[in-house]
mmCIF file of N, CA and C in Angstrom:
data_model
loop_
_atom_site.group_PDB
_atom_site.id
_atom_site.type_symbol
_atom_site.label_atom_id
_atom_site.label_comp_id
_atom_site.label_asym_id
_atom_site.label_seq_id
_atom_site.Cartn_x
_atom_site.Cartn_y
_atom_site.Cartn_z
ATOM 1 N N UNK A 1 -9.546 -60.495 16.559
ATOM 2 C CA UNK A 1 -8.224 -61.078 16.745
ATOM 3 C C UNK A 1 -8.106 -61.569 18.180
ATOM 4 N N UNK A 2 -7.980 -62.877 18.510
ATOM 5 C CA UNK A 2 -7.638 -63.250 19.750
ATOM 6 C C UNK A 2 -5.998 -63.228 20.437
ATOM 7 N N UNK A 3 -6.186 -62.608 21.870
ATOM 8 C CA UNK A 3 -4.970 -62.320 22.329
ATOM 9 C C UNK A 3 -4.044 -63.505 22.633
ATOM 10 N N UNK A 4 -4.554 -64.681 22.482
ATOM 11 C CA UNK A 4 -3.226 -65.564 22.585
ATOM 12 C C UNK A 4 -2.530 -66.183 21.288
ATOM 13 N N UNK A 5 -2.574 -65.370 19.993
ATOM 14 C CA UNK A 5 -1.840 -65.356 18.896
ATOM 15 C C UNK A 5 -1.028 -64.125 19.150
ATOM 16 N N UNK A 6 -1.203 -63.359 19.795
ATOM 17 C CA UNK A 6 -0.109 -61.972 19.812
ATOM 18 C C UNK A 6 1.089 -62.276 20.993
ATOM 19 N N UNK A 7 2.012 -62.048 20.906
ATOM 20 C CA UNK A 7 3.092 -62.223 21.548
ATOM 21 C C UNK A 7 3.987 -60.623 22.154
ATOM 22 N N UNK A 8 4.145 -60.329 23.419
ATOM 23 C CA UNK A 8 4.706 -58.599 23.421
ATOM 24 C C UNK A 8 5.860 -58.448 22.859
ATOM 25 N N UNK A 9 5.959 -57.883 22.604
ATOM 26 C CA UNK A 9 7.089 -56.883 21.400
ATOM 27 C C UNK A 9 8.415 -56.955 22.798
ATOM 28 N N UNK A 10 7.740 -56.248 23.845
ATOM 29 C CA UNK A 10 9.412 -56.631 24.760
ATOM 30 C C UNK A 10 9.998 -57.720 25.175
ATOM 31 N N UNK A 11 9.042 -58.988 24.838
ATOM 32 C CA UNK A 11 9.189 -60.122 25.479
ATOM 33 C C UNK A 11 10.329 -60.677 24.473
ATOM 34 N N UNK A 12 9.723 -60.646 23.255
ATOM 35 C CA UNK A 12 10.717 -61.243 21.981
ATOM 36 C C UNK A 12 12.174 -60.114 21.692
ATOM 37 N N UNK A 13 12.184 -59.229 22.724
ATOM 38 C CA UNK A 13 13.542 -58.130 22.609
ATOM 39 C C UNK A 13 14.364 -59.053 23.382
ATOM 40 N N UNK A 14 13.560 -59.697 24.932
ATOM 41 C CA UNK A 14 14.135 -60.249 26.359
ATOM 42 C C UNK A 14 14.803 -61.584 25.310
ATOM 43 N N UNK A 15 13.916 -61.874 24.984
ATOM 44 C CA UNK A 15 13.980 -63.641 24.302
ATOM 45 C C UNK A 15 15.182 -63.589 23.325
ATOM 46 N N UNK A 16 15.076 -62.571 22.556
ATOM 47 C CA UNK A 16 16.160 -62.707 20.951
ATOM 48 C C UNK A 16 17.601 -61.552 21.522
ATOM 49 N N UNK A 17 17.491 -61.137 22.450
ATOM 50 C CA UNK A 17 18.558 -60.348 22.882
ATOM 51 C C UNK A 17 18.529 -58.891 22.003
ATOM 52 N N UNK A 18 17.661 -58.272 21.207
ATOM 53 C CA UNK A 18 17.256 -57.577 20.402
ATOM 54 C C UNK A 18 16.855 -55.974 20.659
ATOM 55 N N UNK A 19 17.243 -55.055 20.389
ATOM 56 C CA UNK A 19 16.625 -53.560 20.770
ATOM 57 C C UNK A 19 14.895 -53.031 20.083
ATOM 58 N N UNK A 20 14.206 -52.865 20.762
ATOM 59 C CA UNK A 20 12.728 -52.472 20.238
ATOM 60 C C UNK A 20 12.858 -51.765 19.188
ATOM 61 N N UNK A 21 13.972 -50.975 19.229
ATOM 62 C CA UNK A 21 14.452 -49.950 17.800
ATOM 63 C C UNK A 21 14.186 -50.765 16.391
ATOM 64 N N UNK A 22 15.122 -51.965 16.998
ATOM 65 C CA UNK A 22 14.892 -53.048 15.392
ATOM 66 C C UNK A 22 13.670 -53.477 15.143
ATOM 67 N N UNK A 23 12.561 -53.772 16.171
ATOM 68 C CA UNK A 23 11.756 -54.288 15.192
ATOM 69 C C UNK A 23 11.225 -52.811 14.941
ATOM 70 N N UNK A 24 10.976 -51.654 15.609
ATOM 71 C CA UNK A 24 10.754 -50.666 14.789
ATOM 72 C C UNK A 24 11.160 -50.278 13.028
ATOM 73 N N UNK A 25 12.360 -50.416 13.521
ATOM 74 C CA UNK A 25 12.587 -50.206 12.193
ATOM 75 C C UNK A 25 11.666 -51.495 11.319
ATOM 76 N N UNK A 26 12.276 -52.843 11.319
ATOM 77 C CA UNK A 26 11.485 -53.583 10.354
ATOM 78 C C UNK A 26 10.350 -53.419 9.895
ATOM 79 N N UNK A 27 9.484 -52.626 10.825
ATOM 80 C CA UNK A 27 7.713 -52.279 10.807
ATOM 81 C C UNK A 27 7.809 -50.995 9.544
ATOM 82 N N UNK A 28 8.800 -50.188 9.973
ATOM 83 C CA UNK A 28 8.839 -49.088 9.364
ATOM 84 C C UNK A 28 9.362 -49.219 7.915
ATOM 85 N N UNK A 29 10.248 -50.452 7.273
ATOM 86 C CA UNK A 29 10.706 -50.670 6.024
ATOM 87 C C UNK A 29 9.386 -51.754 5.618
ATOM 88 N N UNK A 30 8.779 -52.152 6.357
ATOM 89 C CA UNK A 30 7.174 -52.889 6.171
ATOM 90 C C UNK A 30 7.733 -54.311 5.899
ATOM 91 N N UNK A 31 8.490 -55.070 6.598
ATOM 92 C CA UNK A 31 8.589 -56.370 6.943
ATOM 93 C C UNK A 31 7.648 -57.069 8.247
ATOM 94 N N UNK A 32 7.330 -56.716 8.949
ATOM 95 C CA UNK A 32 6.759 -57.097 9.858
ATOM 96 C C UNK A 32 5.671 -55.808 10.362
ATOM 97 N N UNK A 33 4.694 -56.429 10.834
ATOM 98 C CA UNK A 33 3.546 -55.813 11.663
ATOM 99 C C UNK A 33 3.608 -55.732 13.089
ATOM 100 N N UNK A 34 3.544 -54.800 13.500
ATOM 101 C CA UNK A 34 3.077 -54.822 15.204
ATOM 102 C C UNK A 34 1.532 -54.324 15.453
ATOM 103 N N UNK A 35 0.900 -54.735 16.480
ATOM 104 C CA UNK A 35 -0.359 -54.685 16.928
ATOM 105 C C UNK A 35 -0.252 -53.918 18.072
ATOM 106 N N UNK A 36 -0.826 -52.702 18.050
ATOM 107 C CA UNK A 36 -0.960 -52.379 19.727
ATOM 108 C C UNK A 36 -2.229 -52.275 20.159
ATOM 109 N N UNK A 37 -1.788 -52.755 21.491
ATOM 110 C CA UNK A 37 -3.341 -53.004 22.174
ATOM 111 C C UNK A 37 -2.856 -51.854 23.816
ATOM 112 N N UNK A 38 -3.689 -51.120 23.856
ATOM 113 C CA UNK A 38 -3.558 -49.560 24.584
ATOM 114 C C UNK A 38 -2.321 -49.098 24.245
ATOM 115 N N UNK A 39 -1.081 -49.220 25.359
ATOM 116 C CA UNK A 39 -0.013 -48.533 25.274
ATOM 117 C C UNK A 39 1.287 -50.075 25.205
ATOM 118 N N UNK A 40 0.688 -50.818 25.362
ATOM 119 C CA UNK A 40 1.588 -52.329 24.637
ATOM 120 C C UNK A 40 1.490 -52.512 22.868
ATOM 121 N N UNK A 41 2.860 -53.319 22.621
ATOM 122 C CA UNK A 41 3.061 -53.275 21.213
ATOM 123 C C UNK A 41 3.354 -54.896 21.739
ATOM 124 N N UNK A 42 2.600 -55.399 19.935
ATOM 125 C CA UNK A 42 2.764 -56.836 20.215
ATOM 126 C C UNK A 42 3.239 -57.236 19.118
ATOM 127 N N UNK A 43 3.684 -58.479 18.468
ATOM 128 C CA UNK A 43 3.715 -59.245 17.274
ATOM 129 C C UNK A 43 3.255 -60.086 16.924
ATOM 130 N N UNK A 44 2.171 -60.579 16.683
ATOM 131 C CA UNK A 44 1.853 -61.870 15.738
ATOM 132 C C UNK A 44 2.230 -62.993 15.981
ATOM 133 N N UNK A 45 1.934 -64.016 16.358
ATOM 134 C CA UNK A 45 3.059 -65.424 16.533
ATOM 135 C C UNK A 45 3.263 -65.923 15.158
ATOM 136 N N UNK A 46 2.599 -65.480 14.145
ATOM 137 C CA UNK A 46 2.992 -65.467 12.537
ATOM 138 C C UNK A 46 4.212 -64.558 12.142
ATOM 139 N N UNK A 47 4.526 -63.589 12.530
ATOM 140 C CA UNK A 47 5.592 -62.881 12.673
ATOM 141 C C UNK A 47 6.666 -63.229 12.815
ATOM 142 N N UNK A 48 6.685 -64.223 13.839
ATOM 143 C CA UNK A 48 8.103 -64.683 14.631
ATOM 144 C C UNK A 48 9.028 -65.129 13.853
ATOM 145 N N UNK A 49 8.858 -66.027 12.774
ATOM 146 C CA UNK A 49 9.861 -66.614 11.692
ATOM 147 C C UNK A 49 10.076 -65.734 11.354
ATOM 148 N N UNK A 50 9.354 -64.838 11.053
ATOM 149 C CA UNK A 50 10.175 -63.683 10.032
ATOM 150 C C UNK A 50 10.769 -62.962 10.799
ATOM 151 N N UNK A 51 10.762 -62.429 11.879
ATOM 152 C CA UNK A 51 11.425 -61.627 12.704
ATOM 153 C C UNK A 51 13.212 -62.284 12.983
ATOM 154 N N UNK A 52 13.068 -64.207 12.906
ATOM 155 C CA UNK A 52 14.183 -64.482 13.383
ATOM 156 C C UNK A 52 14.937 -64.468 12.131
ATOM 157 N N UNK A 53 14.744 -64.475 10.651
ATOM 158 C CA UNK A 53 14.761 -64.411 10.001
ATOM 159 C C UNK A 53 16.177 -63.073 9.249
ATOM 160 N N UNK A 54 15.227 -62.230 10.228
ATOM 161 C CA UNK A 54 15.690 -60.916 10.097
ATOM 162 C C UNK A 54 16.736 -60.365 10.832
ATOM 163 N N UNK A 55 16.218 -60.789 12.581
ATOM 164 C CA UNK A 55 17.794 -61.021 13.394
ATOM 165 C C UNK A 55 18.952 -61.986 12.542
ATOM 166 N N UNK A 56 18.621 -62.885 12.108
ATOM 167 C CA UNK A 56 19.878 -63.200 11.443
ATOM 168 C C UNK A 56 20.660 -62.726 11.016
ATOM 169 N N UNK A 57 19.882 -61.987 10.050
ATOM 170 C CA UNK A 57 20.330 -61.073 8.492
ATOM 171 C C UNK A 57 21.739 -60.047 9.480
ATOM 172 N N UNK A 58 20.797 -59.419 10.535
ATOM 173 C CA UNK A 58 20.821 -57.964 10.818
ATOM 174 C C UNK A 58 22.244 -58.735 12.190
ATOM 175 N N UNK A 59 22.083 -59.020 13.276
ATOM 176 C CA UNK A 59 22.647 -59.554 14.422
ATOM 177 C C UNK A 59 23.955 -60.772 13.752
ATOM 178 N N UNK A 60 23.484 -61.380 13.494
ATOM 179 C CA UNK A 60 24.725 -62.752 12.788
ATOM 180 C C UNK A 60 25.807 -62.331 11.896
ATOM 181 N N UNK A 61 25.358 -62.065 10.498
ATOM 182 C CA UNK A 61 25.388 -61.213 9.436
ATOM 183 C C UNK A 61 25.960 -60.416 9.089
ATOM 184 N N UNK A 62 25.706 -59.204 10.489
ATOM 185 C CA UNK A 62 25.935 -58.037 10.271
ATOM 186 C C UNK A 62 25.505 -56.927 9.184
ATOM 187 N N UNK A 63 24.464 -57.349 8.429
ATOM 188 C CA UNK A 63 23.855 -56.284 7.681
ATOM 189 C C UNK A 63 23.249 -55.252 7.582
ATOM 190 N N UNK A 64 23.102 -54.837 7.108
ATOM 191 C CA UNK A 64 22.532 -53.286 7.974
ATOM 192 C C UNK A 64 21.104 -53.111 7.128
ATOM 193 N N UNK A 65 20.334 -52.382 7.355
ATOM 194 C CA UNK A 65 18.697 -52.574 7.063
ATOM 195 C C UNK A 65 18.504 -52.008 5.214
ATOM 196 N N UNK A 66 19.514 -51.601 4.759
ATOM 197 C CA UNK A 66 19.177 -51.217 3.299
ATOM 198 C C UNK A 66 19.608 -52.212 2.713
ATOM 199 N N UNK A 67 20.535 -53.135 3.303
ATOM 200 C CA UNK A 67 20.921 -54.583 2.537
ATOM 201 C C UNK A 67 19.834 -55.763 3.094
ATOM 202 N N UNK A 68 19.243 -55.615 4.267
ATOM 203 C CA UNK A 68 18.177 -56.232 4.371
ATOM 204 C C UNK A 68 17.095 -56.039 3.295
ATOM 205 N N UNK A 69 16.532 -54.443 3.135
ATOM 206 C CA UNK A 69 15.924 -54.505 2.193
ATOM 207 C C UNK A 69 16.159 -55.261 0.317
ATOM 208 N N UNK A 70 17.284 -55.147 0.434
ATOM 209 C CA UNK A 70 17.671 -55.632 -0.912
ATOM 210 C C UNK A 70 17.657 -57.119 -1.359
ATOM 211 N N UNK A 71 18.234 -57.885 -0.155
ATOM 212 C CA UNK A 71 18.251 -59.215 0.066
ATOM 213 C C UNK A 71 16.622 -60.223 0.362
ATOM 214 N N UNK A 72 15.689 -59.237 0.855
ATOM 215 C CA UNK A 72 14.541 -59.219 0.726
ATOM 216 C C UNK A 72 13.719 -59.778 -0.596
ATOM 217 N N UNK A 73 14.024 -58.090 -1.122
ATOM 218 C CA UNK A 73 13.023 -57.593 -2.303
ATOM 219 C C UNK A 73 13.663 -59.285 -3.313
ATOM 220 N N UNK A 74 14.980 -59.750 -3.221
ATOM 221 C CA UNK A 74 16.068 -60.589 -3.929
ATOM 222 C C UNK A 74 15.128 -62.272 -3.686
ATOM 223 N N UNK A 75 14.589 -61.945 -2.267
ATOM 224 C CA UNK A 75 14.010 -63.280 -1.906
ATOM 225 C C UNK A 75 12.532 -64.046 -2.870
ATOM 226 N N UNK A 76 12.066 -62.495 -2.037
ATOM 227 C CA UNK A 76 10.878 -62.474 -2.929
ATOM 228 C C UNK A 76 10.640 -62.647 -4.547
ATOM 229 N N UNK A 77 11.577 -62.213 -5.335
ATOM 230 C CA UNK A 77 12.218 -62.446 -6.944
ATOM 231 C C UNK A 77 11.928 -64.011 -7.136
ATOM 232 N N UNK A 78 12.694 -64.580 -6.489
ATOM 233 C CA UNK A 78 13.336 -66.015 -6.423
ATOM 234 C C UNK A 78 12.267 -66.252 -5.859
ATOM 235 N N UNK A 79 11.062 -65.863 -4.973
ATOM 236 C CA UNK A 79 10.114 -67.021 -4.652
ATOM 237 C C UNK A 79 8.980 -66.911 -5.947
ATOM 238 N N UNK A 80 8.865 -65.676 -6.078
ATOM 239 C CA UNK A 80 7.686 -65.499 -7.263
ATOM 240 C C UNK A 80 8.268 -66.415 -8.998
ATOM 241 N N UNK A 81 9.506 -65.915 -9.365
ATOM 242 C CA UNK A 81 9.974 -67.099 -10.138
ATOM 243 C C UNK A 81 9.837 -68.785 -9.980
ATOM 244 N N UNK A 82 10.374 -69.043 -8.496
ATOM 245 C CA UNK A 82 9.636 -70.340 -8.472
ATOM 246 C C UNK A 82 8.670 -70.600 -8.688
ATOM 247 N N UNK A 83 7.590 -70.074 -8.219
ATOM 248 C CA UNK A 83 5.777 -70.462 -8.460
ATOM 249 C C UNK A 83 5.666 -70.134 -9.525
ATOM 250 N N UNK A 84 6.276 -69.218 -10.266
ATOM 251 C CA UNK A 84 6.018 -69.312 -11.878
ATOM 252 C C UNK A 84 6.022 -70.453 -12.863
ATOM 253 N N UNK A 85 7.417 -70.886 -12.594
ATOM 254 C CA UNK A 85 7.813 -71.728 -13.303
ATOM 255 C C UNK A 85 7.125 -73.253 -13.169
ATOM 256 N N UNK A 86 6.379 -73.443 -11.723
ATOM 257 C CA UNK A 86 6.016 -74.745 -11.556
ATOM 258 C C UNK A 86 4.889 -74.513 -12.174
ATOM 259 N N UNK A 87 3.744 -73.337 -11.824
ATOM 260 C CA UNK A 87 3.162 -73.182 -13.005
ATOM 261 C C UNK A 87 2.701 -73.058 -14.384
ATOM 262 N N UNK A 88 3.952 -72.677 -14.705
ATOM 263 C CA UNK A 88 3.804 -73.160 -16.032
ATOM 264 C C UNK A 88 4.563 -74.722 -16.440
ATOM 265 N N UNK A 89 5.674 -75.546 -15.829
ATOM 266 C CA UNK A 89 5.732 -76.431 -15.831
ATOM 267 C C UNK A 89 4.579 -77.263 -16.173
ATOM 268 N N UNK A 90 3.415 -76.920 -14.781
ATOM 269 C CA UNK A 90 1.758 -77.991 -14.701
ATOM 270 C C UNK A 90 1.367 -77.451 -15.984
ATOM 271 N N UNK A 91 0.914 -76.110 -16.634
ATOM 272 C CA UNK A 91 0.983 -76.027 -17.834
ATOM 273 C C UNK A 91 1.283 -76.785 -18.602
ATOM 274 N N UNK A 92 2.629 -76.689 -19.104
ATOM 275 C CA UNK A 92 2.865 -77.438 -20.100
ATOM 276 C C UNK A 92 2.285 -79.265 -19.868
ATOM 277 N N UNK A 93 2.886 -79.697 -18.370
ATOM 278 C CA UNK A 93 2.092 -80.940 -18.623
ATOM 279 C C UNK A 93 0.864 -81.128 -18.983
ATOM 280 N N UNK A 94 0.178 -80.088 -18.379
ATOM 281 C CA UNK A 94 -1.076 -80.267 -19.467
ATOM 282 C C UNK A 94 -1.530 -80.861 -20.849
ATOM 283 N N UNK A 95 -0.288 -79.539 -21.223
ATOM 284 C CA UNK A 95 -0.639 -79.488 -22.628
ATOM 285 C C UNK A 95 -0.303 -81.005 -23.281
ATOM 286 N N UNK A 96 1.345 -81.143 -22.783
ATOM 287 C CA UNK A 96 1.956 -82.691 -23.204
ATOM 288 C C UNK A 96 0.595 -83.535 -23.335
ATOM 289 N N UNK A 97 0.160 -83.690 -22.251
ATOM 290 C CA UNK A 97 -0.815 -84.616 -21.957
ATOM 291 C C UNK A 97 -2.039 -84.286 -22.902
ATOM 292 N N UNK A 98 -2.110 -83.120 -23.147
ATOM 293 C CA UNK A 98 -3.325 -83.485 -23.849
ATOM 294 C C UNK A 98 -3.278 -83.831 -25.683
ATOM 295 N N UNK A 99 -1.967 -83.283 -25.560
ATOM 296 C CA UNK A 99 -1.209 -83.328 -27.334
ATOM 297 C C UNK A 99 -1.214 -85.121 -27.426
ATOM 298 N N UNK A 100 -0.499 -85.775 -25.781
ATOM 299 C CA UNK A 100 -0.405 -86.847 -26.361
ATOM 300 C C UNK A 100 -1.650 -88.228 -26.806
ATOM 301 N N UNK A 101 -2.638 -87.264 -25.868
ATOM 302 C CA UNK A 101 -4.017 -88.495 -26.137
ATOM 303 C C UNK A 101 -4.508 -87.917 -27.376
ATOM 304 N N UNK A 102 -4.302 -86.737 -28.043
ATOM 305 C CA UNK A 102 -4.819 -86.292 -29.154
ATOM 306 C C UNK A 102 -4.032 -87.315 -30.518
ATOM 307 N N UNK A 103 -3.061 -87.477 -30.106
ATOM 308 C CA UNK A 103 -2.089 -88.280 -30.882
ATOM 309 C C UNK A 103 -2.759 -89.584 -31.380
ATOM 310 N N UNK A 104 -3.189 -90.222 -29.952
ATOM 311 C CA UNK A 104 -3.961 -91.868 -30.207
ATOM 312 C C UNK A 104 -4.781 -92.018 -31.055
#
């Protein structure tokens, strides 16, 4: 893993106005990963959307982390249904398509 994809964990507290507690917690309900390298904790620059993501929820919002979790698990529902459905959508065009040259 190269160190200029990791970003410090206090820097994005300084940056988002945020307590280290929170992303603790997020790590700890398993939304986000931290990396430590000796006695520094870092995040991912893949992380970051999701982290602001989450300040939203939590800071804007006002939600508190068991409705985060819920609104989550709610997201994820709705994304896995989408890819379902386009999948089977291409499916069926398939099939259309192949019913309709069978037709000719």
């Amino acid at each position: 893993m190269e160190n200029k994809n990791l970003v410090p964990a206090m820097v994005c507290c300084e940056h988002y106005k945020i307590e280290l507690s929170f992303i603790h917690s997020l790590e700890q309900y398993g939304f986000i990963k931290t990396v430590r390298v000796d006695a520094d904790e870092f995040l991912e620059e893949d992380e970051l959307q999701t982290l602001e993501k989450f300040i939203r929820m939590h800071y804007e919002l006002d939600i508190n982390m068991q409705g985060i979790e819920a609104i989550n698990f709610l997201l994820e529902r709705v994304h896995n249904m989408k890819n379902e459905i386009a999948h089977l959508r291409s499916r069926l065009n398939v099939y259309e398509t192949k019913s309709f040259h069978d037709d000719l």
